[in-house]
Coordinates of C-alpha atoms in Angstrom, one line a residue:
X1 CA -1.6 -90.8 56.9
X2 CA 1.5 -88.5 56.9
X3 CA 2.2 -86.8 60.1
X4 CA 1.7 -83.2 60.2
X5 CA 4.9 -81.2 60.7
X6 CA 5.1 -79.4 64.0
X7 CA 5.0 -75.6 63.4
X8 CA 8.0 -73.8 64.9
X9 CA 7.3 -70.1 65.8
X10 CA 9.8 -68.0 64.1
X11 CA 11.7 -65.7 66.4
X12 CA 11.3 -62.0 66.1
X13 CA 13.7 -60.2 63.8
X14 CA 15.5 -58.3 66.5
X15 CA 16.2 -61.6 68.4
X16 CA 17.6 -63.3 65.4
X17 CA 19.7 -60.4 64.6
X18 CA 21.0 -60.2 68.2
X19 CA 22.2 -63.8 68.2
X20 CA 24.0 -63.4 65.0
X21 CA 25.6 -60.1 66.1
X22 CA 26.7 -61.6 69.3
X23 CA 28.4 -64.6 67.7
X24 CA 30.6 -62.0 65.8
X25 CA 31.7 -60.3 69.1
X26 CA 34.4 -62.8 69.8
X27 CA 36.9 -61.3 72.2
X28 CA 35.4 -57.8 72.4
X29 CA 33.8 -56.6 75.7
X30 CA 30.0 -56.1 75.6
X31 CA 30.6 -52.4 76.8
X32 CA 32.8 -51.8 73.7
X33 CA 31.0 -53.9 71.2
X34 CA 27.8 -52.0 72.1
X35 CA 29.1 -48.9 70.3
X36 CA 30.1 -50.9 67.2
X37 CA 26.7 -52.5 66.6
X38 CA 24.5 -49.5 67.6
X39 CA 26.7 -47.1 65.7
X40 CA 26.2 -49.3 62.5
X41 CA 22.5 -49.5 63.0
X42 CA 22.4 -45.7 63.4
X43 CA 24.5 -45.2 60.2
X44 CA 22.0 -47.6 58.4
X45 CA 19.0 -45.6 59.6
X46 CA 20.2 -42.2 58.5
X47 CA 21.5 -43.5 55.3
X48 CA 18.1 -45.1 54.4
X49 CA 16.3 -41.8 55.4
X50 CA 18.8 -39.9 53.2
X51 CA 18.3 -42.3 50.2
X52 CA 14.6 -42.0 50.4
X53 CA 14.5 -38.4 50.2
X54 CA 17.4 -38.4 47.7
X55 CA 15.2 -40.4 45.3
X56 CA 12.4 -37.9 45.7
X57 CA 14.7 -35.0 44.8
X58 CA 16.2 -36.9 41.8
X59 CA 12.7 -37.6 40.5
X60 CA 11.9 -33.9 40.8
X61 CA 8.0 -34.2 40.9
X62 CA 5.6 -31.9 42.5
X63 CA 7.1 -29.6 45.2
X64 CA 10.6 -31.1 44.5
X65 CA 10.6 -30.0 40.8
X66 CA 14.0 -28.4 40.0
X67 CA 15.5 -29.4 43.4
X68 CA 19.3 -30.3 43.7
X69 CA 19.8 -33.7 45.3
X70 CA 23.2 -32.6 46.5
X71 CA 21.9 -29.4 48.4
X72 CA 22.2 -29.8 52.1
X73 CA 19.3 -27.4 52.7
X74 CA 16.9 -29.6 50.9
X75 CA 17.5 -32.4 53.6
X76 CA 17.6 -30.0 56.5
X77 CA 14.1 -28.5 55.6
X78 CA 12.8 -32.1 55.9
X79 CA 14.6 -33.0 59.1
X80 CA 16.7 -35.5 57.4
X81 CA 20.5 -35.8 57.9
X82 CA 22.7 -35.2 54.8
X83 CA 24.8 -38.2 54.2
X84 CA 28.0 -37.5 52.0
X85 CA 29.2 -40.1 49.4
X86 CA 31.8 -41.8 51.6
X87 CA 29.3 -42.3 54.4
X88 CA 26.5 -43.7 52.5
X89 CA 25.5 -47.3 53.5
X90 CA 25.7 -48.6 50.0
X91 CA 29.3 -47.5 49.8
X92 CA 30.3 -49.2 52.9
X93 CA 28.4 -52.5 52.1
X94 CA 30.0 -52.6 48.7
X95 CA 33.5 -52.4 50.2
X96 CA 32.7 -54.5 53.5
X97 CA 35.0 -57.3 52.2
X98 CA 37.7 -55.1 50.5
X99 CA 41.1 -54.9 52.1
X100 CA 42.1 -51.5 50.8
X101 CA 39.6 -48.8 50.2
X102 CA 40.5 -45.5 48.7
X103 CA 38.4 -42.5 50.3
X104 CA 38.5 -38.9 51.0
X105 CA 38.5 -37.7 54.6
X106 CA 36.5 -34.6 55.5
X107 CA 39.6 -32.4 55.1
X108 CA 39.7 -33.4 51.5
X109 CA 42.8 -35.6 51.8
X110 CA 42.9 -39.0 49.8
X111 CA 43.6 -42.0 52.0
X112 CA 43.7 -45.8 51.8
X113 CA 41.9 -47.6 54.6
X114 CA 40.4 -50.8 55.6
X115 CA 36.6 -51.3 56.4
X116 CA 37.1 -50.3 59.9
X117 CA 38.9 -47.1 58.7
X118 CA 36.2 -46.5 56.2
X119 CA 33.3 -46.5 58.8
X120 CA 35.3 -44.2 61.2
X121 CA 35.6 -41.9 58.2
X122 CA 32.0 -42.2 57.5
X123 CA 31.4 -41.0 61.1
X124 CA 33.7 -38.1 60.7
X125 CA 31.9 -37.1 57.4
X126 CA 28.4 -37.2 59.2
X127 CA 29.6 -35.1 62.0
X128 CA 31.1 -32.5 59.6
X129 CA 28.0 -32.2 57.5
X130 CA 25.5 -32.4 60.4
X131 CA 26.4 -30.1 63.3
X132 CA 23.7 -31.7 65.6
X133 CA 25.8 -34.9 65.5
X134 CA 29.1 -33.3 66.5
X135 CA 30.8 -35.3 69.2
X136 CA 28.0 -37.9 69.2
X137 CA 29.0 -40.8 66.9
X138 CA 31.5 -43.5 67.8
X139 CA 34.8 -43.9 65.8
X140 CA 35.8 -47.3 67.3
X141 CA 35.8 -49.5 64.0
X142 CA 39.6 -49.4 63.2
X143 CA 40.7 -50.9 66.6
X144 CA 43.0 -53.8 66.5
X145 CA 40.7 -56.2 68.4
X146 CA 37.9 -55.8 65.8
X147 CA 38.4 -58.3 63.1
X148 CA 37.9 -56.7 59.6
X149 CA 36.2 -59.9 58.4
X150 CA 33.7 -60.0 61.4
X151 CA 33.0 -56.2 60.8
X152 CA 32.3 -57.0 57.1
X153 CA 29.8 -59.7 58.2
X154 CA 28.3 -57.3 60.7
X155 CA 27.8 -54.7 58.0
X156 CA 26.0 -57.3 55.8
X157 CA 23.9 -58.4 58.7
X158 CA 22.7 -54.7 59.5
X159 CA 22.3 -54.1 55.7
X160 CA 19.6 -56.7 55.5
X161 CA 17.5 -55.4 58.4
X162 CA 15.0 -53.7 56.4
X163 CA 14.8 -56.1 53.5
X164 CA 11.3 -57.2 52.7
X165 CA 9.9 -54.2 54.5
X166 CA 8.2 -51.2 52.8
X167 CA 11.0 -48.6 52.5
X168 CA 9.2 -46.0 54.6
X169 CA 8.8 -48.6 57.4
X170 CA 12.7 -49.3 57.6
X171 CA 13.0 -46.6 60.2
X172 CA 10.4 -48.2 62.5
X173 CA 12.2 -51.5 62.1
X174 CA 15.6 -50.1 62.7
X175 CA 14.3 -48.3 65.8
X176 CA 12.9 -51.4 67.2
X177 CA 16.1 -53.2 66.6
X178 CA 18.1 -50.4 68.2
X179 CA 15.9 -50.4 71.3
X180 CA 16.0 -54.1 71.6
X181 CA 19.8 -54.2 71.3
X182 CA 20.1 -51.5 74.0
X183 CA 18.2 -53.8 76.3
X184 CA 20.4 -56.8 75.4
X185 CA 23.6 -54.9 75.9
X186 CA 22.4 -53.8 79.3
X187 CA 21.9 -57.4 80.3
X188 CA 25.2 -58.3 78.9
X189 CA 27.0 -55.7 81.0
X190 CA 25.1 -56.5 84.0
X191 CA 25.1 -53.9 86.9
X192 CA 27.1 -51.3 85.0
X193 CA 25.1 -51.6 81.9
X194 CA 21.8 -51.1 83.6
X195 CA 22.8 -47.6 84.6
X196 CA 22.1 -46.3 81.1
X197 CA 18.9 -48.3 80.6
X198 CA 15.5 -48.4 82.2
X199 CA 13.6 -51.6 81.6
X200 CA 11.0 -51.2 78.7
X201 CA 8.0 -52.4 81.0
X202 CA 8.8 -49.8 83.6
X203 CA 9.1 -47.0 81.1
X204 CA 5.9 -48.0 79.5
X205 CA 4.2 -48.1 82.8
X206 CA 5.2 -44.6 83.6
X207 CA 4.1 -43.3 80.3
X208 CA 0.8 -45.1 80.3
X209 CA 0.0 -43.7 83.7
X210 CA 1.0 -40.2 83.0
X211 CA -0.3 -40.1 79.5
X212 CA 1.9 -37.3 78.0
X213 CA 0.0 -36.1 75.0
X214 CA 1.3 -32.7 74.7
X215 CA 3.7 -30.1 76.4
X216 CA 7.2 -30.2 77.7
X217 CA 8.6 -33.5 78.8
X218 CA 11.7 -33.5 81.1
X219 CA 14.2 -36.2 82.3
X220 CA 17.1 -34.7 84.2
X221 CA 18.8 -38.1 84.2
X222 CA 17.9 -39.4 80.9
X223 CA 20.3 -42.4 80.2
X224 CA 19.8 -43.6 76.8
X225 CA 16.6 -41.7 76.1
X226 CA 14.0 -44.4 76.7
X227 CA 11.6 -42.1 78.5
X228 CA 11.4 -39.8 75.6
X229 CA 11.1 -42.6 72.9
X230 CA 8.2 -44.1 74.7
X231 CA 6.4 -40.7 75.2
X232 CA 6.5 -40.0 71.6
X233 CA 5.4 -43.7 70.8
X234 CA 2.5 -43.1 73.3
X235 CA 1.4 -40.0 71.3
X236 CA 1.7 -41.8 68.0
X237 CA -0.3 -44.9 69.3
X238 CA -3.1 -42.6 70.6
X239 CA -3.3 -40.7 67.2
X240 CA -1.7 -37.6 68.8
X241 CA 0.6 -35.0 67.1
X242 CA 4.3 -35.4 67.7
X243 CA 4.7 -31.6 67.2
X244 CA 2.8 -31.1 70.3
X245 CA 5.7 -32.7 72.4
X246 CA 9.0 -31.0 73.1
X247 CA 11.6 -32.9 75.1
X248 CA 14.3 -31.7 77.5
X249 CA 16.9 -33.8 79.1
X250 CA 20.3 -34.0 80.9
X251 CA 22.9 -36.8 81.2
X252 CA 26.1 -36.5 83.1
X253 CA 27.8 -39.6 81.5
X254 CA 28.9 -38.6 78.0
X255 CA 29.0 -41.9 76.6
X256 CA 25.4 -42.6 77.7
X257 CA 24.4 -39.1 76.3
X258 CA 25.7 -40.2 73.0
X259 CA 23.6 -43.3 73.0
X260 CA 20.6 -41.1 73.9
X261 CA 21.3 -38.7 70.9
X262 CA 21.5 -41.7 68.5
X263 CA 18.4 -43.3 69.9
X264 CA 16.4 -40.2 69.4
X265 CA 17.8 -39.4 66.1
X266 CA 16.8 -42.9 64.9
X267 CA 13.3 -42.1 65.9
X268 CA 13.3 -38.7 64.2
X269 CA 12.9 -36.9 67.5
X270 CA 14.5 -33.4 68.1
X271 CA 17.2 -33.9 70.7
X272 CA 18.6 -30.4 70.6
X273 CA 17.6 -29.7 74.2
X274 CA 19.0 -33.1 75.6
X275 CA 22.2 -31.8 77.2
X276 CA 25.4 -33.2 78.6
X277 CA 27.8 -31.8 81.2
X278 CA 30.0 -33.9 83.7
X279 CA 28.7 -32.0 86.9
X280 CA 25.2 -33.4 86.4
X281 CA 21.7 -31.8 87.2
X282 CA 22.3 -31.0 90.8
X283 CA 25.5 -29.1 90.4
X284 CA 25.1 -27.7 86.8
X285 CA 21.4 -27.7 85.8
X286 CA 21.2 -27.5 82.0
X287 CA 17.6 -26.2 82.1
X288 CA 17.5 -24.0 85.1
X289 CA 14.4 -22.0 84.0
X290 CA 12.4 -25.0 82.7
X291 CA 8.8 -25.6 84.0
X292 CA 7.8 -28.9 82.7
X293 CA 4.3 -30.3 82.0
X294 CA 5.6 -33.9 82.5
X295 CA 8.6 -35.3 84.3
X296 CA 9.5 -38.9 83.7
X297 CA 12.6 -40.2 85.3
X298 CA 14.6 -43.0 86.9
X299 CA 17.3 -41.5 89.0
X300 CA 20.2 -43.6 90.3
X301 CA 19.1 -45.2 93.6
X302 CA 20.7 -44.0 97.0
X303 CA 23.6 -42.1 95.6
X304 CA 26.0 -40.7 98.2
X305 CA 28.4 -38.7 96.3
X306 CA 25.9 -36.3 94.7
X307 CA 27.5 -33.1 95.9
X308 CA 24.9 -32.5 98.6
X309 CA 27.4 -30.8 100.9
X310 CA 27.9 -28.0 98.3
X311 CA 24.1 -27.4 98.1
X312 CA 23.0 -26.9 101.6
X313 CA 21.4 -23.6 100.8
X314 CA 20.0 -24.4 97.4
X315 CA 16.8 -22.8 96.4
X316 CA 15.2 -26.1 95.3
X317 CA 15.0 -27.4 98.8
X318 CA 11.6 -26.1 99.6
X319 CA 10.4 -29.1 101.6
X320 CA 13.6 -29.8 103.6
X321 CA 17.4 -30.0 103.1
X322 CA 18.2 -33.6 101.7
X323 CA 20.9 -35.4 103.5
X324 CA 24.4 -35.3 102.0
X325 CA 24.6 -39.1 102.1
X326 CA 21.6 -39.8 100.1
X327 CA 20.3 -38.0 96.9
X328 CA 16.8 -39.5 96.9
X329 CA 14.9 -36.4 98.3
X330 CA 17.4 -34.2 96.4
X331 CA 16.1 -35.7 93.3
X332 CA 12.4 -35.5 94.3
X333 CA 12.7 -31.6 95.1
X334 CA 14.6 -31.2 91.9
X335 CA 11.6 -32.7 89.9
X336 CA 9.2 -30.6 91.8
X337 CA 11.2 -27.5 91.3
X338 CA 10.9 -28.1 87.5
X339 CA 7.1 -28.8 87.4
X340 CA 4.7 -26.3 85.7
X341 CA 1.8 -25.2 87.9
X342 CA -0.3 -27.9 86.3
X343 CA 2.7 -30.3 85.9
X344 CA 2.9 -33.9 87.0
X345 CA 5.6 -36.3 87.5
X346 CA 6.2 -40.1 87.5
X347 CA 9.6 -41.2 88.9
X348 CA 11.2 -44.3 90.1
X349 CA 12.9 -44.3 93.5
X350 CA 14.4 -46.9 95.9
X351 CA 11.7 -48.5 98.1
X352 CA 13.6 -47.2 101.2
X353 CA 12.4 -43.6 100.3
X354 CA 8.9 -44.6 101.3
X355 CA 9.8 -45.3 104.9
X356 CA 13.1 -43.8 105.7
X357 CA 13.3 -41.3 108.7
X358 CA 17.0 -40.9 108.8
X359 CA 18.9 -37.5 108.4
X360 CA 15.5 -35.7 108.1
X361 CA 14.1 -37.7 105.1
X362 CA 10.8 -38.6 107.0
X363 CA 10.3 -34.8 107.6
X364 CA 10.7 -34.1 103.8
X365 CA 8.3 -36.9 103.0
X366 CA 5.7 -35.5 105.5
X367 CA 6.1 -32.1 104.0
X368 CA 5.4 -33.3 100.5
X369 CA 2.3 -35.2 101.7
X370 CA 1.1 -32.1 103.7
X371 CA 1.6 -29.9 100.6
X372 CA -0.8 -32.3 98.6
X373 CA 1.8 -33.1 96.0
X374 CA 1.9 -36.8 96.3
X375 CA -0.9 -38.4 93.9
X376 CA -0.2 -42.2 93.8
X377 CA 2.5 -44.6 95.1
X378 CA 3.1 -47.9 93.2
X379 CA 5.1 -50.8 94.7
X380 CA 7.0 -52.6 92.1
X381 CA 7.9 -56.2 91.8
X382 CA 11.5 -57.3 92.6
X383 CA 14.1 -58.1 89.8
X384 CA 12.9 -55.5 87.4
X385 CA 16.1 -53.6 87.2
X386 CA 19.3 -54.8 85.6
X387 CA 21.8 -52.9 87.8
X388 CA 20.3 -53.3 91.2
X389 CA 18.3 -55.8 93.5
X390 CA 17.3 -52.8 95.5
X391 CA 13.4 -52.9 95.8
X392 CA 11.8 -49.8 93.9
X393 CA 8.6 -47.9 93.7
X394 CA 7.0 -45.4 91.6
X395 CA 6.1 -41.8 92.9
X396 CA 3.4 -39.8 91.0
X397 CA 3.2 -36.2 91.9
X398 CA 0.9 -33.5 90.7
X399 CA 0.7 -29.8 91.3
X400 CA -2.9 -29.7 90.3
X401 CA -4.8 -32.2 92.4
X402 CA -8.0 -30.0 92.9
X403 CA -9.6 -31.3 89.7
X404 CA -10.8 -29.5 86.6
X405 CA -11.1 -30.7 83.0
X406 CA -11.6 -34.4 83.3
X407 CA -10.0 -35.0 86.6
X408 CA -11.7 -35.0 90.0
X409 CA -10.6 -33.4 93.3
X410 CA -8.1 -35.7 94.8
X411 CA -6.9 -33.4 97.8
X412 CA -7.0 -35.3 101.0
X413 CA -6.3 -38.8 99.7
X414 CA -3.5 -40.8 98.0
X415 CA -3.8 -43.8 95.9
X416 CA -1.7 -46.9 96.9
X417 CA -1.0 -49.8 94.4
X418 CA 0.8 -52.9 95.5
X419 CA 2.0 -54.4 92.3
X420 CA 4.7 -56.7 93.9
X421 CA 3.0 -60.0 92.8
X422 CA 2.6 -59.0 89.3
X423 CA 5.0 -59.6 86.4
X424 CA 6.7 -62.8 85.1
X425 CA 10.3 -64.2 85.1
X426 CA 12.2 -63.7 82.0
X427 CA 15.2 -65.6 83.5
X428 CA 16.5 -66.2 87.0
X429 CA 17.6 -62.7 87.4
X430 CA 15.0 -60.7 85.6
X431 CA 11.3 -60.0 85.7
X432 CA 9.1 -58.0 83.4
X433 CA 5.6 -56.5 83.7
X434 CA 3.3 -57.9 81.0
X435 CA 1.1 -55.6 78.8
X436 CA -1.9 -56.8 80.9
X437 CA -0.1 -55.9 84.1
X438 CA 0.7 -52.5 82.9
X439 CA -2.8 -51.9 81.7
X440 CA -4.3 -53.0 85.0
X441 CA -2.2 -50.7 86.9
X442 CA -2.6 -47.7 84.6
X443 CA -6.5 -48.3 84.5
X444 CA -6.7 -48.4 88.3
X445 CA -5.0 -45.0 88.4
X446 CA -7.0 -43.5 85.6
X447 CA -10.4 -44.6 87.0
X448 CA -9.4 -43.2 90.4
X449 CA -8.5 -39.8 89.3
X450 CA -11.0 -39.2 86.5
X451 CA -14.3 -37.6 87.2
X452 CA -17.0 -40.3 87.2
X453 CA -14.5 -43.1 87.1
X454 CA -15.4 -46.5 88.3
X455 CA -12.6 -47.0 90.9
X456 CA -13.0 -49.4 93.9
X457 CA -10.5 -50.4 96.5
X458 CA -9.3 -54.0 95.9
X459 CA -7.9 -55.7 99.1
X460 CA -4.3 -56.6 98.6
X461 CA -3.8 -54.5 95.4
X462 CA -5.2 -51.0 95.7
X463 CA -6.7 -48.4 98.3
X464 CA -7.4 -44.8 98.1
X465 CA -6.3 -43.8 101.6
X466 CA -7.5 -40.6 103.2
X467 CA -4.8 -38.2 104.5
X468 CA -5.8 -39.1 108.1
X469 CA -4.7 -42.7 107.6
X470 CA -1.4 -41.5 106.2
X471 CA -0.9 -39.3 109.1
X472 CA -2.0 -42.1 111.5
X473 CA 0.9 -44.3 109.9
X474 CA 3.3 -41.4 110.5
X475 CA 3.6 -40.6 106.8
X476 CA 5.1 -44.1 105.8
X477 CA 4.0 -44.5 102.2
X478 CA 4.4 -48.3 101.6
X479 CA 1.4 -49.5 99.7
X480 CA 1.4 -52.9 101.7
X481 CA 0.5 -50.9 104.8
X482 CA -2.7 -49.7 103.2
X483 CA -4.0 -52.2 100.8
X484 CA -4.1 -55.2 103.4
X485 CA -4.3 -58.7 102.3
X486 CA -6.2 -60.1 99.3
X487 CA -9.6 -61.8 100.1
X488 CA -8.3 -65.2 99.3
X489 CA -5.8 -65.0 102.0
X490 CA -8.6 -65.7 104.3
X491 CA -8.8 -69.2 102.8
X492 CA -5.2 -69.9 103.6
X493 CA -4.5 -73.6 104.1
X494 CA -1.6 -74.2 106.4
X495 CA -1.3 -77.9 105.8
X496 CA -1.4 -77.6 102.0
X497 CA 1.2 -74.7 102.1
X498 CA 3.5 -76.6 104.4
X499 CA 3.3 -79.7 102.3
X500 CA 4.1 -77.7 99.1
X501 CA 7.1 -76.0 100.8
X502 CA 8.5 -79.2 102.1
X503 CA 8.2 -81.0 98.7
X504 CA 10.0 -77.9 97.1
X505 CA 12.8 -78.1 99.8
X506 CA 13.3 -82.0 99.3
X507 CA 13.6 -81.3 95.6
X508 CA 16.2 -78.7 96.0
X509 CA 18.2 -80.8 98.3
X510 CA 18.1 -83.7 95.9
X511 CA 19.4 -81.3 93.2
X512 CA 22.1 -80.0 95.6
X513 CA 23.2 -83.6 96.2
X514 CA 23.4 -84.3 92.4
X515 CA 25.5 -81.1 91.9
X516 CA 27.9 -82.0 94.7
X517 CA 28.6 -85.3 93.2
X518 CA 29.4 -83.8 89.8
X519 CA 31.7 -81.3 91.5
X520 CA 33.5 -84.1 93.3
X521 CA 33.8 -86.1 90.0
X522 CA 35.3 -83.0 88.2
X523 CA 37.8 -82.3 90.9
X524 CA 38.9 -85.9 90.9
X525 CA 39.6 -85.7 87.2
X526 CA 41.7 -82.6 87.7
X527 CA 43.8 -84.1 90.4
X528 CA 44.3 -87.3 88.4
X529 CA 45.0 -85.7 85.3

């Protein structure tokens, strides 16, 4: 009998594309290459959207009868970017392997360019015809270190992304690829790259817990816009209406802000209220009068040069003046300042903010607890973040904890969740929360805060602690102090544990010995060469 062939699981499309695109990178730094690849994906997306609407206008059926396919207003009315002839994807793909390409620039001047110059020219055309894109798109394709042949291959690769998919789904495919590439570039750049990217599982957890179905969603340190993308995705998945959400954001890094604008545009999300200025949210608040229904944010941890010395008398510091050497409680009070009377926030902070008593931070934390603003604290696993190994936690705040609608009165208690043991290792450096982990944490929170919910304390995982217990522990908010040990810790077997650890140590020592021998052999080859 013939042997049955072993089935090999096919890799997801985005992973296949990443591997191929990365091979074409050659001598280009990931930080630079990021804008080349993401710029092309963006260009493909808006060109696909344009071509789809263009075909409807050419057909001239129903409401489009008599419409002019070259009329910019026809596209603006449908929230579609107008793409001029020299910026259309088909034009670029047809010339991807051509050495000399005749084009007109946005000033009407005829020029001869290579494929890199043609893509830069396309970006110039798009910005001219679509004011919301002004100053957003990358013009990095004619650089000397970008091989034209590799760029041509990259254009072919991106051009094939939506093949085999229903045309109307191409935006979803391109959006998914864009998001995946953002994460992979953040990994490739390491610590620096992580500053523009919050891990997907952390964003999903924040959004699942807050459930932002409608209202104003605000992120004053929005990075590449992941919080907004997942808020909109959440509404879609729960059959809500996207028009019920309005997003507001701010970013101080202009390059990252450009990524955010492209990330949002590729999802069809209005980013007109996502602002950039170099001073940042503390010194130059782009939305000074905003009162948000939801705040979802991951501010940079423990920042010391945040301009605190210039803001000692700022009106945002209702619960105490934050120390000049650490922005954590400056961010906390900035968030609270922007919350609507029934608003709620879910934010990431360094774990030290749960315990610190230096420079008045303990007093601010106590004031926040006594004001009844703290709803829930979640202790996160290590290695979730790409740019830091600093332990982190989630803070959930709510201005309306007295109940009403579907929520119960939660004044006088705080929910603590210790999720340090959840998640799985993607590699030695990085951990992710699984969908089941996210659901477990979110469900625990929802059952606790919902009227008639089935919440119960789980030793080692969660506890609804009364305010008296928090006061007793001097307002330290580390979940481990409250949830205790899981029940199975009572069955701890010292002999078994010691034997396991000793076996692991012996295995590591053997591995170390082998590695030392290899190093010695390689050194000997070098010196005898």
